[in-house]
PDB file of C-alpha atoms in Angstrom:
ATOM      1  CA  GLU Y 287      15.516   4.378  29.340  1.00 62.00           C
ATOM      2  CA  GLU Y 288      12.439   3.897  27.177  1.00 72.00           C
ATOM      3  CA  GLU Y 289      13.070   4.746  23.541  1.00 81.00           C
ATOM      4  CA  LEU Y 290      10.960   7.496  22.001  1.00 90.00           C
ATOM      5  CA  LEU Y 291       8.743   6.801  19.125  1.00 95.00           C
ATOM      6  CA  VAL Y 292       8.670   8.616  15.744  1.00 96.00           C
ATOM      7  CA  VAL Y 293       5.399   9.159  13.870  1.00 96.00           C
ATOM      8  CA  VAL Y 294       5.723  10.061  10.133  1.00 93.00           C
ATOM      9  CA  ALA Y 295       2.940  12.159   8.620  1.00 91.00           C
ATOM     10  CA  ASP Y 296       2.380  14.097   5.374  1.00 86.00           C
ATOM     11  CA  ASP Y 297       2.235  17.898   5.670  1.00 81.00           C
ATOM     12  CA  ASP Y 298      -0.608  18.077   3.117  1.00 81.00           C
ATOM     13  CA  PHE Y 299      -2.966  15.733   4.892  1.00 84.00           C
ATOM     14  CA  GLN Y 300      -5.572  16.607   7.539  1.00 88.00           C
ATOM     15  CA  TYR Y 301      -5.857  13.664   9.940  1.00 91.00           C
ATOM     16  CA  LEU Y 302      -8.917  12.645  11.900  1.00 91.00           C
ATOM     17  CA  PRO Y 303      -8.817  12.897  15.714  1.00 91.00           C
ATOM     18  CA  THR Y 304      -8.241   9.099  16.253  1.00 94.00           C
ATOM     19  CA  TRP Y 305      -5.444   8.825  13.820  1.00 94.00           C
ATOM     20  CA  LEU Y 306      -2.564   8.887  16.308  1.00 96.00           C
ATOM     21  CA  GLU Y 307      -4.626   6.807  18.757  1.00 96.00           C
ATOM     22  CA  SER Y 308      -4.944   4.129  16.095  1.00 96.00           C
ATOM     23  CA  LEU Y 309      -1.137   3.942  15.468  1.00 97.00           C
ATOM     24  CA  LEU Y 310      -0.442   3.761  19.204  1.00 97.00           C
ATOM     25  CA  ALA Y 311      -3.009   1.000  19.637  1.00 97.00           C
ATOM     26  CA  GLY Y 312      -1.102  -0.884  16.918  1.00 97.00           C
ATOM     27  CA  HIS Y 313       2.235  -0.302  18.637  1.00 97.00           C
ATOM     28  CA  LEU Y 314       0.872  -1.859  21.812  1.00 96.00           C
ATOM     29  CA  LEU Y 315       0.122  -4.970  19.736  1.00 96.00           C
ATOM     30  CA  PHE Y 316       3.343  -5.037  17.791  1.00 97.00           C
ATOM     31  CA  PRO Y 317       6.036  -2.990  19.750  1.00 96.00           C
ATOM     32  CA  GLU Y 318       8.937  -4.295  17.751  1.00 95.00           C
ATOM     33  CA  SER Y 319       7.266  -3.483  14.324  1.00 97.00           C
ATOM     34  CA  ALA Y 320       6.601  -0.505  12.134  1.00 98.00           C
ATOM     35  CA  ILE Y 321       2.833   0.429  12.452  1.00 98.00           C
ATOM     36  CA  ALA Y 322       0.962   2.021   9.588  1.00 97.00           C
ATOM     37  CA  LEU Y 323      -2.622   2.585   8.286  1.00 95.00           C
ATOM     38  CA  ARG Y 324      -2.020   2.033   4.628  1.00 92.00           C
ATOM     39  CA  GLY Y 325       0.179  -0.273   2.753  1.00 92.00           C
ATOM     40  CA  TRP Y 326       0.584  -3.252   0.273  1.00 90.00           C
ATOM     41  CA  ARG Y 327       2.363  -6.477  -0.316  1.00 90.00           C
ATOM     42  CA  ILE Y 328       5.075  -6.987  -2.867  1.00 89.00           C
ATOM     43  CA  ARG Y 329       4.317  -9.021  -6.000  1.00 86.00           C
ATOM     44  CA  GLU Y 330       6.380 -12.122  -6.421  1.00 86.00           C
ATOM     45  CA  ASP Y 331       7.494 -10.846  -9.931  1.00 86.00           C
ATOM     46  CA  LEU Y 332       8.521  -7.689  -8.226  1.00 88.00           C
ATOM     47  CA  ARG Y 333       6.408  -5.527 -10.607  1.00 84.00           C
ATOM     48  CA  TYR Y 334       5.114  -2.306  -8.963  1.00 80.00           C
ATOM     49  CA  GLY Y 335       1.243  -2.061  -8.800  1.00 69.00           C
ATOM     50  CA  ALA Y 336      -1.547  -4.387  -9.148  1.00 60.00           C
ATOM     51  CA  PRO Y 337      -2.046  -6.400 -12.366  1.00 55.00           C
ATOM     52  CA  SER Y 338      -3.676  -4.255 -14.940  1.00 49.00           C
ATOM     53  CA  VAL Y 339      -7.105  -5.231 -16.130  1.00 46.00           C
ATOM     54  CA  GLY Y 340      -5.885  -4.188 -19.615  1.00 46.00           C
ATOM     55  CA  ASP Y 341      -3.420  -7.079 -19.513  1.00 46.00           C
ATOM     56  CA  LEU Y 342      -6.309  -9.625 -19.048  1.00 45.00           C
ATOM     57  CA  PRO Y 343      -8.005 -11.522 -21.919  1.00 44.00           C
ATOM     58  CA  HIS Y 344     -10.606  -9.419 -23.870  1.00 43.00           C
ATOM     59  CA  PRO Y 345     -13.660 -11.574 -24.890  1.00 45.00           C
ATOM     60  CA  ASP Y 346     -16.766  -9.424 -25.174  1.00 48.00           C
ATOM     61  CA  GLY Y 347     -19.536  -9.369 -22.629  1.00 46.00           C
ATOM     62  CA  VAL Y 348     -18.913 -12.887 -21.223  1.00 45.00           C
ATOM     63  CA  TRP Y 349     -19.549 -13.298 -17.483  1.00 44.00           C
ATOM     64  CA  GLY Y 350     -16.326 -14.067 -15.660  1.00 43.00           C
ATOM     65  CA  SER Y 351     -14.218 -13.305 -18.671  1.00 43.00           C
ATOM     66  CA  PHE Y 352     -12.094 -10.905 -16.565  1.00 44.00           C
ATOM     67  CA  PRO Y 353     -10.810 -12.734 -13.550  1.00 42.00           C
ATOM     68  CA  ALA Y 354     -11.109 -10.601 -10.433  1.00 39.00           C
ATOM     69  CA  VAL Y 355      -8.094  -8.417  -9.530  1.00 39.00           C
ATOM     70  CA  GLU Y 356      -8.264  -8.241  -5.752  1.00 42.00           C
ATOM     71  CA  ARG Y 357      -7.701  -5.116  -3.662  1.00 55.00           C
ATOM     72  CA  TYR Y 358      -4.024  -4.236  -3.721  1.00 72.00           C
ATOM     73  CA  VAL Y 359      -3.473  -1.285  -1.486  1.00 82.00           C
ATOM     74  CA  ILE Y 360      -4.986  -1.828   2.039  1.00 86.00           C
ATOM     75  CA  ARG Y 361      -6.202   0.825   4.383  1.00 88.00           C
ATOM     76  CA  GLY Y 362      -6.732   0.554   8.174  1.00 91.00           C
ATOM     77  CA  THR Y 363     -10.185   1.956   7.637  1.00 88.00           C
ATOM     78  CA  ASN Y 364     -11.268  -1.065   5.673  1.00 84.00           C
ATOM     79  CA  ILE Y 365     -10.009  -3.946   7.803  1.00 87.00           C
ATOM     80  CA  VAL Y 366     -11.002  -5.542  11.061  1.00 88.00           C
ATOM     81  CA  GLU Y 367      -7.793  -7.272  11.970  1.00 91.00           C
ATOM     82  CA  PRO Y 368      -4.066  -6.381  11.537  1.00 95.00           C
ATOM     83  CA  TYR Y 369      -2.546  -7.134   8.047  1.00 93.00           C
ATOM     84  CA  ARG Y 370       1.144  -7.721   7.425  1.00 93.00           C
ATOM     85  CA  VAL Y 371       2.584  -5.911   4.436  1.00 93.00           C
ATOM     86  CA  GLY Y 372       5.788  -5.462   2.464  1.00 94.00           C
ATOM     87  CA  VAL Y 373       5.479  -1.634   2.033  1.00 94.00           C
ATOM     88  CA  ALA Y 374       3.945   0.749   4.532  1.00 96.00           C
ATOM     89  CA  THR Y 375       2.937   4.058   2.913  1.00 92.00           C
ATOM     90  CA  GLY Y 376       3.567   7.249   4.753  1.00 90.00           C
ATOM     91  CA  VAL Y 377       0.611   9.164   3.483  1.00 88.00           C
ATOM     92  CA  ASN Y 378      -1.639   7.697   6.272  1.00 91.00           C
ATOM     93  CA  GLY Y 379       1.067   7.811   8.898  1.00 94.00           C
ATOM     94  CA  ILE Y 380       3.669   5.331  10.191  1.00 97.00           C
ATOM     95  CA  LEU Y 381       4.840   4.826  13.774  1.00 98.00           C
ATOM     96  CA  LEU Y 382       8.543   3.741  14.148  1.00 96.00           C
ATOM     97  CA  ARG Y 383      11.341   3.401  16.545  1.00 95.00           C
ATOM     98  CA  PRO Y 384      14.472   5.425  15.674  1.00 93.00           C
ATOM     99  CA  SER Y 385      16.657   2.342  16.323  1.00 93.00           C
ATOM    100  CA  PHE Y 386      14.932   0.586  13.472  1.00 95.00           C
ATOM    101  CA  PHE Y 387      17.447   2.476  11.154  1.00 93.00           C
ATOM    102  CA  GLY Y 388      21.196   2.852  10.856  1.00 90.00           C
ATOM    103  CA  SER Y 389      23.405   4.963   8.770  1.00 90.00           C
ATOM    104  CA  GLU Y 390      22.556   2.709   5.773  1.00 88.00           C
ATOM    105  CA  ILE Y 391      19.286   4.423   5.321  1.00 89.00           C
ATOM    106  CA  PHE Y 392      21.151   7.238   3.751  1.00 88.00           C
ATOM    107  CA  ASP Y 393      23.375   4.928   1.555  1.00 87.00           C
ATOM    108  CA  ALA Y 394      21.195   4.771  -1.611  1.00 83.00           C
ATOM    109  CA  PRO Y 395      22.586   4.049  -5.064  1.00 86.00           C
ATOM    110  CA  SER Y 396      20.861   7.077  -6.511  1.00 85.00           C
ATOM    111  CA  PRO Y 397      18.704  10.027  -5.391  1.00 81.00           C
ATOM    112  CA  ASP Y 398      15.657   8.409  -7.145  1.00 81.00           C
ATOM    113  CA  HIS Y 399      15.809   5.557  -4.610  1.00 85.00           C
ATOM    114  CA  LEU Y 400      15.626   7.977  -1.584  1.00 82.00           C
ATOM    115  CA  SER Y 401      12.951   9.925  -3.267  1.00 81.00           C
ATOM    116  CA  VAL Y 402      10.455   6.932  -3.149  1.00 86.00           C
ATOM    117  CA  ASP Y 403      10.597   6.827   0.572  1.00 89.00           C
ATOM    118  CA  ASP Y 404       7.745   4.357   1.311  1.00 92.00           C
ATOM    119  CA  ILE Y 405       9.658   1.600  -0.602  1.00 93.00           C
ATOM    120  CA  TRP Y 406      13.134   2.754   0.559  1.00 93.00           C
ATOM    121  CA  TYR Y 407      12.458   2.622   4.396  1.00 94.00           C
ATOM    122  CA  SER Y 408      10.248  -0.485   4.079  1.00 96.00           C
ATOM    123  CA  GLY Y 409      13.061  -2.321   2.179  1.00 95.00           C
ATOM    124  CA  ASN Y 410      15.549  -1.164   4.954  1.00 94.00           C
ATOM    125  CA  LEU Y 411      13.262  -2.483   7.570  1.00 95.00           C
ATOM    126  CA  ALA Y 412      12.754  -5.843   5.697  1.00 94.00           C
ATOM    127  CA  SER Y 413      16.613  -6.207   5.610  1.00 93.00           C
ATOM    128  CA  LYS Y 414      16.595  -6.200   9.404  1.00 93.00           C
ATOM    129  CA  SER Y 415      13.551  -8.363   9.698  1.00 92.00           C
ATOM    130  CA  ILE Y 416      11.437  -5.686  11.065  1.00 95.00           C
ATOM    131  CA  GLU Y 417       7.768  -6.326  10.195  1.00 95.00           C
ATOM    132  CA  ARG Y 418       5.344  -3.812   8.825  1.00 96.00           C
ATOM    133  CA  TRP Y 419       1.751  -3.985   9.855  1.00 97.00           C
ATOM    134  CA  ILE Y 420      -1.365  -2.175   8.772  1.00 96.00           C
ATOM    135  CA  VAL Y 421      -3.703  -2.076  11.827  1.00 96.00           C
ATOM    136  CA  PRO Y 422      -7.533  -1.194  11.922  1.00 94.00           C
ATOM    137  CA  PHE Y 423      -8.366   2.517  12.236  1.00 92.00           C
ATOM    138  CA  ILE Y 424     -10.356   3.499  15.328  1.00 92.00           C
ATOM    139  CA  GLY Y 425     -13.470   4.960  13.932  1.00 84.00           C
ATOM    140  CA  SER Y 426     -15.116   4.744  10.490  1.00 72.00           C
ATOM    141  CA  GLY Y 427     -12.758   7.184   8.602  1.00 70.00           C
ATOM    142  CA  ASN Y 428     -14.194   9.987   6.339  1.00 65.00           C
ATOM    143  CA  ARG Y 429     -16.835   9.666   3.652  1.00 59.00           C
ATOM    144  CA  ASP Y 430     -14.112   8.196   1.338  1.00 59.00           C
ATOM    145  CA  ARG Y 431     -13.168   5.693   4.250  1.00 66.00           C
ATOM    146  CA  ASP Y 432      -9.837   7.272   4.613  1.00 79.00           C
ATOM    147  CA  VAL Y 433      -8.033   8.478   7.866  1.00 87.00           C
ATOM    148  CA  GLY Y 434      -8.362  12.087   6.764  1.00 82.00           C
ATOM    149  CA  ASN Y 435      -8.482  14.631   4.016  1.00 82.00           C
ATOM    150  CA  HIS Y 436      -5.804  15.142   1.443  1.00 76.00           C
ATOM    151  CA  LEU Y 437      -5.422  19.010   0.859  1.00 74.00           C
ATOM    152  CA  GLY Y 438      -4.278  18.348  -2.702  1.00 65.00           C
ATOM    153  CA  GLN Y 439      -1.594  19.777  -4.964  1.00 58.00           C
ATOM    154  CA  ALA Y 440      -0.824  19.401  -8.681  1.00 49.00           C
ATOM    155  CA  GLN Y 441       2.754  18.034  -8.205  1.00 53.00           C
ATOM    156  CA  THR Y 442       4.868  17.402  -5.070  1.00 55.00           C
ATOM    157  CA  VAL Y 443       8.379  18.660  -4.567  1.00 55.00           C
ATOM    158  CA  ILE Y 444       9.673  15.092  -4.825  1.00 54.00           C
ATOM    159  CA  ASP Y 445       8.143  14.686  -8.203  1.00 55.00           C
ATOM    160  CA  SER Y 446      10.139  17.612  -9.441  1.00 57.00           C
ATOM    161  CA  LYS Y 447      13.428  16.129  -8.124  1.00 56.00           C
ATOM    162  CA  LEU Y 448      13.054  12.646  -9.657  1.00 51.00           C
ATOM    163  CA  LYS Y 449      15.845  11.784 -12.082  1.00 52.00           C
ATOM    164  CA  ALA Y 450      13.990   8.776 -13.395  1.00 46.00           C
ATOM    165  CA  SER Y 451      11.234   9.223 -15.979  1.00 52.00           C
ATOM    166  CA  ASN Y 452       8.500   9.185 -13.402  1.00 71.00           C
ATOM    167  CA  ARG Y 453       7.530   8.170  -9.884  1.00 73.00           C
ATOM    168  CA  ALA Y 454       6.292   4.677 -11.023  1.00 75.00           C
ATOM    169  CA  ARG Y 455       9.711   3.911 -12.666  1.00 82.00           C
ATOM    170  CA  ALA Y 456      11.492   5.081  -9.428  1.00 85.00           C
ATOM    171  CA  ASN Y 457       9.173   2.827  -7.360  1.00 86.00           C
ATOM    172  CA  GLN Y 458      10.021  -0.089  -9.612  1.00 88.00           C
ATOM    173  CA  MET Y 459      13.819   0.541  -9.306  1.00 90.00           C
ATOM    174  CA  ALA Y 460      13.571   0.632  -5.503  1.00 92.00           C
ATOM    175  CA  ILE Y 461      11.428  -2.610  -5.314  1.00 93.00           C
ATOM    176  CA  GLU Y 462      14.100  -4.371  -7.356  1.00 94.00           C
ATOM    177  CA  TYR Y 463      17.001  -2.955  -5.331  1.00 94.00           C
ATOM    178  CA  PHE Y 464      15.544  -4.900  -2.348  1.00 94.00           C
ATOM    179  CA  ALA Y 465      14.704  -8.051  -4.297  1.00 93.00           C
ATOM    180  CA  GLU Y 466      16.677 -10.329  -1.796  1.00 92.00           C
ATOM    181  CA  VAL Y 467      15.132  -9.026   1.299  1.00 91.00           C
ATOM    182  CA  TRP Y 468      11.359  -8.947   0.903  1.00 91.00           C
ATOM    183  CA  GLU Y 469      10.461 -11.551   3.439  1.00 77.00           C
ATOM    184  CA  ARG Y 470       7.908 -14.389   3.081  1.00 70.00           C
ATOM    185  CA  GLY Y 471       6.893 -14.606   6.853  1.00 69.00           C
ATOM    186  CA  ASP Y 472       6.522 -17.572   9.141  1.00 64.00           C
ATOM    187  CA  GLY Y 473       4.409 -20.241   7.386  1.00 60.00           C
ATOM    188  CA  GLU Y 474       2.606 -17.751   5.178  1.00 64.00           C
ATOM    189  CA  SER Y 475       3.808 -16.322   1.925  1.00 71.00           C
ATOM    190  CA  LEU Y 476       3.940 -12.511   2.171  1.00 83.00           C
ATOM    191  CA  TRP Y 477       3.739 -12.117  -1.696  1.00 83.00           C
ATOM    192  CA  TRP Y 478       0.745 -10.393  -2.933  1.00 77.00           C
ATOM    193  CA  THR Y 479      -1.777 -12.923  -4.165  1.00 71.00           C
ATOM    194  CA  LYS Y 480      -5.500 -12.905  -5.074  1.00 63.00           C
ATOM    195  CA  GLY Y 481      -6.182 -14.717  -1.681  1.00 62.00           C
ATOM    196  CA  SER Y 482      -4.086 -12.350   0.475  1.00 68.00           C
ATOM    197  CA  VAL Y 483      -6.918  -9.848   1.014  1.00 69.00           C
ATOM    198  CA  PRO Y 484      -7.660  -9.269   4.683  1.00 74.00           C
ATOM    199  CA  LYS Y 485     -11.136  -9.484   6.200  1.00 72.00           C
ATOM    200  CA  LEU Y 486     -13.148  -6.313   5.381  1.00 71.00           C
ATOM    201  CA  ARG Y 487     -15.391  -4.173   7.531  1.00 68.00           C
ATOM    202  CA  GLY Y 488     -19.267  -3.996   7.379  1.00 61.00           C
ATOM    203  CA  LEU Y 489     -20.685  -3.698   3.815  1.00 53.00           C
ATOM    204  CA  LEU Y 490     -17.272  -3.644   2.142  1.00 56.00           C
ATOM    205  CA  PRO Y 491     -17.370  -7.351   1.322  1.00 56.00           C
ATOM    206  CA  PHE Y 492     -20.416  -6.607  -0.861  1.00 61.00           C
ATOM    207  CA  ARG Y 493     -18.801  -3.609  -2.344  1.00 61.00           C
ATOM    208  CA  HIS Y 494     -15.700  -5.553  -2.937  1.00 57.00           C
ATOM    209  CA  TRP Y 495     -17.625  -8.256  -4.757  1.00 60.00           C
ATOM    210  CA  PHE Y 496     -19.559  -5.788  -6.830  1.00 64.00           C
ATOM    211  CA  SER Y 497     -16.298  -4.013  -7.927  1.00 58.00           C
ATOM    212  CA  GLU Y 498     -14.583  -7.307  -8.679  1.00 57.00           C
ATOM    213  CA  HIS Y 499     -17.420  -8.927 -10.658  1.00 63.00           C
ATOM    214  CA  ILE Y 500     -20.092  -6.520 -11.929  1.00 70.00           C
ATOM    215  CA  ILE Y 501     -17.652  -3.753 -12.933  1.00 66.00           C
ATOM    216  CA  LEU Y 502     -15.195  -6.202 -14.529  1.00 64.00           C
ATOM    217  CA  TRP Y 503     -18.054  -7.814 -16.469  1.00 70.00           C
ATOM    218  CA  LEU Y 504     -18.998  -4.291 -17.745  1.00 71.00           C
ATOM    219  CA  TYR Y 505     -15.422  -3.745 -18.612  1.00 65.00           C
ATOM    220  CA  SER Y 506     -15.366  -6.911 -20.712  1.00 66.00           C
ATOM    221  CA  PHE Y 507     -17.421  -5.036 -23.314  1.00 72.00           C
ATOM    222  CA  ARG Y 508     -14.971  -3.557 -25.886  1.00 70.00           C
ATOM    223  CA  TRP Y 509     -16.889  -0.398 -26.298  1.00 75.00           C
ATOM    224  CA  ILE Y 510     -16.800   0.369 -22.619  1.00 71.00           C
ATOM    225  CA  ARG Y 511     -13.058  -0.283 -22.573  1.00 64.00           C
ATOM    226  CA  ASN Y 512     -12.731   2.119 -25.601  1.00 69.00           C
ATOM    227  CA  LEU Y 513     -14.527   4.846 -23.657  1.00 71.00           C
ATOM    228  CA  SER Y 514     -12.858   4.274 -20.290  1.00 59.00           C
ATOM    229  CA  GLY Y 515      -9.375   3.351 -21.155  1.00 55.00           C
ATOM    230  CA  ASN Y 516      -7.147   0.922 -19.120  1.00 50.00           C
ATOM    231  CA  TRP Y 517      -8.081   0.604 -15.474  1.00 49.00           C
ATOM    232  CA  GLU Y 518      -5.865  -0.277 -12.407  1.00 44.00           C
ATOM    233  CA  PHE Y 519      -7.841  -1.835  -9.562  1.00 43.00           C
ATOM    234  CA  ASN Y 520      -5.791  -0.253  -6.640  1.00 39.00           C
ATOM    235  CA  TYR Y 521      -7.703   0.740  -3.510  1.00 37.00           C
TER     236      TYR Y 521
END
């Protein structure tokens, strides 16, 4: 008997018509993997998030003084070929087989680990060598190049339940919990690196170059940094 599939979705997100079709198309390519439309690779130092521009050297107005910080979070609307990740994020949807998980999915060391579900279930999948893939979205996405529209709310229910100081800290705890299982892949390191960015669609390579060079050059001016504060180049 063929196993049913489970699709995870956010209840505060209005998805575009080709959203489910995109996930199913990815499943046909990788039937034994988790399929998603948004995700990111784990950093080798196990820190959560992309390197902060504020951590880089601060010369004033010198071209190239801020090394480019590549795109960290990858969306299916921005890529032309599948991209393997460490963490698949549920906000844009994930397609899974129920058999991917056992009772250990509920065996967390603290409620905070369960509350950051993207990392928790991705780590459990990694422990079983089940790959997570971001696949291209069928269509162009909305005007923000996303798979739908977030309905928006000031704070989620999960945020109010977190025992750690904040969500970022809980994410960090969960990443470190699975330190021994984040896989490297066959012949290719799956750690996030500057060169691990996939091929982008259409005009995105130019936009990517602009954001990683012109904007960073502007940010090298101290007076701009003082006005704008610290930036995180997460996309």
